[in-house]
Amino acid sequence: MSSSTTQGQDIARLIISCPDQPGIVAAVSELISELGGNIISLDQYSTGVEGGRFFQRTVFHLPGLVAAKPQVEAAVEERLAQRFAMEWSLTEADKPKRVAIFASKTDHCLLDLLWRHRRGELPMEIAMVVSNHPGLAEDVRTFGIPFVHVPVVNGDKAAAEAQHLELLQGNVDFVVLARYMQIISEDFLERVGVPIINIHHSFLPAFIGAGPYQKAKDRGVKLIGATAHYVTEDLDEGPIIEQDVIRVSHADEVAQLTRYGADVERSVLSRAVKWHCEDRVLRNGNTTIVF
Amino acid sequence: MSSSTTQGQDIARLIISCPDQPGIVAAVSELISELGGNIISLDQYSTGVEGGRFFQRTVFHLPGLVAAKPQVEAAVEERLAQRFAMEWSLTEADKPKRVAIFASKTDHCLLDLLWRHRRGELPMEIAMVVSNHPGLAEDVRTFGIPFVHVPVVNGDKAAAEAQHLELLQGNVDFVVLARYMQIISEDFLERVGVPIINIHHSFLPAFIGAGPYQKAKDRGVKLIGATAHYVTEDLDEGPIIEQDVIRVSHADEVAQLTRYGADVERSVLSRAVKWHCEDRVLRNGNTTIVF
Amino acid sequence: MSSSTTQGQDIARLIISCPDQPGIVAAVSELISELGGNIISLDQYSTGVEGGRFFQRTVFHLPGLVAAKPQVEAAVEERLAQRFAMEWSLTEADKPKRVAIFASKTDHCLLDLLWRHRRGELPMEIAMVVSNHPGLAEDVRTFGIPFVHVPVVNGDKAAAEAQHLELLQGNVDFVVLARYMQIISEDFLERVGVPIINIHHSFLPAFIGAGPYQKAKDRGVKLIGATAHYVTEDLDEGPIIEQDVIRVSHADEVAQLTRYGADVERSVLSRAVKWHCEDRVLRNGNTTIVF
Amino acid sequence: MSSSTTQGQDIARLIISCPDQPGIVAAVSELISELGGNIISLDQYSTGVEGGRFFQRTVFHLPGLVAAKPQVEAAVEERLAQRFAMEWSLTEADKPKRVAIFASKTDHCLLDLLWRHRRGELPMEIAMVVSNHPGLAEDVRTFGIPFVHVPVVNGDKAAAEAQHLELLQGNVDFVVLARYMQIISEDFLERVGVPIINIHHSFLPAFIGAGPYQKAKDRGVKLIGATAHYVTEDLDEGPIIEQDVIRVSHADEVAQLTRYGADVERSVLSRAVKWHCEDRVLRNGNTTIVF
């Protein structure tokens, strides 16, 4: 994928997917040109020319984008979407997505996101941090970000999730689970209505489930890893966004694997979040395309 | 860059560069569409919207490409090149580039290229292997490839280079120096008329010149590397195509650094050669764009 | 682990393991010193001070090693083995292990081992290459190494394995399966009496079994890998010696994953073989210690 | 190097270096055994048997270490140091080194050290953070660590350095320059009397001096890196402790290289600091041995 700076005012991103057929790239670029736009970056991928699905992310500059957006959307719908049976979305590059970050007691992923956000690396607005533990409140508030403690009282997870839904609905565009140690219910998933990114502390599909570093130690692997993925009903089975690994040795105890793993987790999660914010991650069944 | 298979019959690659301005992507894709082509892959990069230079690699499928090629070339010249002050080239994906590989005594880079070529990983035709030493003749001929021994007699390099030019001219599209241990003269560079790819056994610009592994040992670096670059008049200063490194320790003697380095050299060189064959490497002054 | 050159005449390696207790390092180094040896390198690891197991690899220089070896062995047995309930072995560094390499049709792992051996990177003697297919015969014989074709006739694997045992017994110190595509029977494993190293084309324990690159594509992983391990009765479950990975993208088809994977497989296998030859790999239950 | 946990009460580290000769390992381990110690970990390296220098790091458990330390030191001096012309030091593993961290405006290296320290990853006591700018005061104090603002007034660096020396002398065991943007004078180096670790934002020796990311962009390298080294009189020429790199592309502008580089810088610096705290880094002329 390109890493060039394609942020800023009057910059739009058109994300499309449709059955593959000749002429899609030309049709999209002609339309953008006609509307007065200038293409900055264009990535595409097809799962196969015959019967495959086509995906494209087009970044373009259009003077007066905010005012023109309804007109652009209408043109895309009429001129492209119907002709190509296209699913699409149009976003403004300088309009950051709003996110809620969920955490528990472990701080490394959360702090890394907060710090990168403050540095300007992550084009998002952090609406709130939600935790089932109060311990990270002070750290979070130092960054000037609201911290909401939602404990699970008497094991009543449903009540906690109801409170989560109230906090989230209408307020956020996606959720990040930054080592949040509670299982998300299917009911919550259906109702929340926004994508959820999770960081799993193993190189999936190896060591699914709890205690992956202990499992890695027992199996004697020579590399450990972490995986950022979208959350689906199947635990640890959702579409993978990003993964990475680090070399370990026989001499590393589980505690040391955990420390090494923390470094991989935070870097993998931050990349996944950044790419999601930039509309680079397209879902294709249970896999992702990352432009 | 995309790694998808974009080889095969009726597949063309259009490589362009020109001063950046609005409408280039649209103009290119419209033209390809009008000519009956279907865009498979499109990569672009601009050094800057204002006063920058624009580069694009477009891979498209066009039934009857071989017959239609003159017509396509005329259309590109008339409809694109003049309008955008464009430099361009059009290649057929299933027409492999012809290469001469130069080697001396060291075999690892040469054998790796021959083996990858035999496996079908490198879309090129190896016209010949040229060496100033006879030692690798048998290995090369095992692969069914001509081996030409051009010794430097009585230190007369000019005579050897004259012989090289005779062998190369009209017969090859590029040259690879696979640990060829002779300096190439400026005169040869001017006259050979095709790109030359070299592998340097250091992470340039560190340890320019001879003996990089000894220099690396003396400086106590913790990683060593290799660099594939186009050869220019300035030794070790040409545009870098690819680089990689490997971790070493204080305990590694120079001989061990050399062995580790050999692995990096061969993988870096093979990637650079593959990308060159696929028209993925565009020169931009003394740097490269790798799509 | 140290990579320094600890090869050569009069250099011995003492490999020990025993229940951990105070004084082992001192006892070993005192004995070596008394015998007139000079320790060049010493690595040790304990799984835990209380009730753990201790492992040590000691490389030492002893003038006249060949003549003195029986005396050294007697001293180790009397002074160390009985006192510490020690398992141990003593090898001469300049006495290469003898190996048989098994292959089928795929050449990358086999050729890489043959090349590295010829370059002097692998301190072993290749007694023979054994294959169930004749296709690689010429390549192997170019290296001056015997190639033995043992086909499975009418599905009679037992007959082929009987032939394998005849070839191997007394002739080799270990076996390498270099992408050998036949299942090894339990009976063979019991009778062969030497360690067998296999290369599996996935990052174990992910994608156990056949077709790992297809499985990796289906799961949408962002890195693929390879694993070298000792063969045990449990397929793909033996002690891991070495692993590595390479980054891939959504655009890489299974054929491309296979090509990338081949590079990882050959480098992982060659490292595992080298370390085994140097007595660096100690088995600890179903895991390894690599010094 | 081993990563096993070798921290805790009654654990000592003996660091030695001397001209190489037979019997050093045996003499050290015998002495430790006689004193009632149990060796946990032992690493050694020799630059060459003939005329080389020998280095060893021995970690051992000795009940009652604090009380016995003078006796151990006397025994090392009498029984080892004089016999082998040895330089040596003995440290207690659970006695953290005291450090002053110098920073300017850039926060990534500083914050990473503070986080890791709070998580228990770095066995050190942070005595103070010193900065020539006031901007990071609040961040630092959130961690409960003293922040001292020492501005350079009217360009009088000598006055600032005098103040630094007052703050440091007797209070710290080493200094970390965490992207501290002031040149350290030779006079200061001579007088401070403790090691200073610096992080340089390039893969030294490439791109020595200021502006390495701009230089990397201009040269078109495909990887950028960072280097942690001890500070000596020769700017950017001191012994390298650790290095790492990250892959970049033609599309990455200098601002993006700087962001990627920040990640490498903080991880490289934190590893170098950890190893220094654990007495793993031994100086050998202008290089280091890292056990």
GROMACS .gro file of C-alpha atoms in nm, chain C residues 1-2 4 20-27 29-30 33 37-46 49 54, chain D residues 1-2 4 20-27 29-30 33 37-46 49 54:
model
   52
  583MET     CA    1   2.363  -1.872   2.037
  584SER     CA    2   2.718  -1.792   1.944
  586SER     CA    3   3.187  -1.790   1.625
  602ASP     CA    4   1.974  -2.915   3.799
  603GLN     CA    5   2.180  -2.867   4.117
  604PRO     CA    6   2.463  -2.639   4.228
  605GLY     CA    7   2.814  -2.702   4.106
  606ILE     CA    8   2.762  -2.851   3.759
  607VAL     CA    9   2.934  -2.575   3.562
  608ALA     CA   10   3.226  -2.576   3.801
  609ALA     CA   11   3.260  -2.955   3.795
  611SER     CA   12   3.507  -2.683   3.371
  612GLU     CA   13   3.739  -2.817   3.641
  615SER     CA   14   4.092  -2.799   3.281
  619GLY     CA   15   4.155  -2.870   2.777
  620ASN     CA   16   4.077  -2.500   2.721
  621ILE     CA   17   3.712  -2.397   2.711
  622ILE     CA   18   3.626  -2.200   2.398
  623SER     CA   19   3.253  -2.170   2.442
  624LEU     CA   20   3.005  -2.271   2.708
  625ASP     CA   21   2.627  -2.240   2.693
  626GLN     CA   22   2.387  -2.359   2.958
  627TYR     CA   23   2.018  -2.348   3.037
  628SER     CA   24   1.809  -2.470   3.325
  631VAL     CA   25   1.655  -2.425   3.984
  636PHE     CA   26   2.005  -2.855   3.330
  874MET     CA   27   2.221  -1.363   2.458
  875SER     CA   28   2.001  -1.538   2.705
  877SER     CA   29   1.598  -1.585   3.101
  893ASP     CA   30   4.294  -1.484   2.661
  894GLN     CA   31   4.470  -1.792   2.794
  895PRO     CA   32   4.368  -2.146   2.895
  896GLY     CA   33   4.191  -2.203   3.223
  897ILE     CA   34   3.996  -1.881   3.276
  898VAL     CA   35   3.648  -2.037   3.269
  899ALA     CA   36   3.759  -2.315   3.503
  900ALA     CA   37   3.925  -2.073   3.744
  902SER     CA   38   3.372  -2.135   3.809
  903GLU     CA   39   3.590  -2.309   4.066
  906SER     CA   40   3.180  -2.288   4.359
  910GLY     CA   41   2.780  -1.984   4.468
  911ASN     CA   42   2.579  -2.162   4.198
  912ILE     CA   43   2.629  -2.048   3.840
  913ILE     CA   44   2.301  -1.962   3.666
  914SER     CA   45   2.435  -1.828   3.342
  915LEU     CA   46   2.776  -1.791   3.186
  916ASP     CA   47   2.862  -1.622   2.857
  917GLN     CA   48   3.208  -1.577   2.718
  918TYR     CA   49   3.377  -1.451   2.406
  919SER     CA   50   3.735  -1.432   2.289
  922VAL     CA   51   4.301  -1.761   2.116
  927PHE     CA   52   3.868  -1.272   2.668
   0.00000   0.00000   0.00000
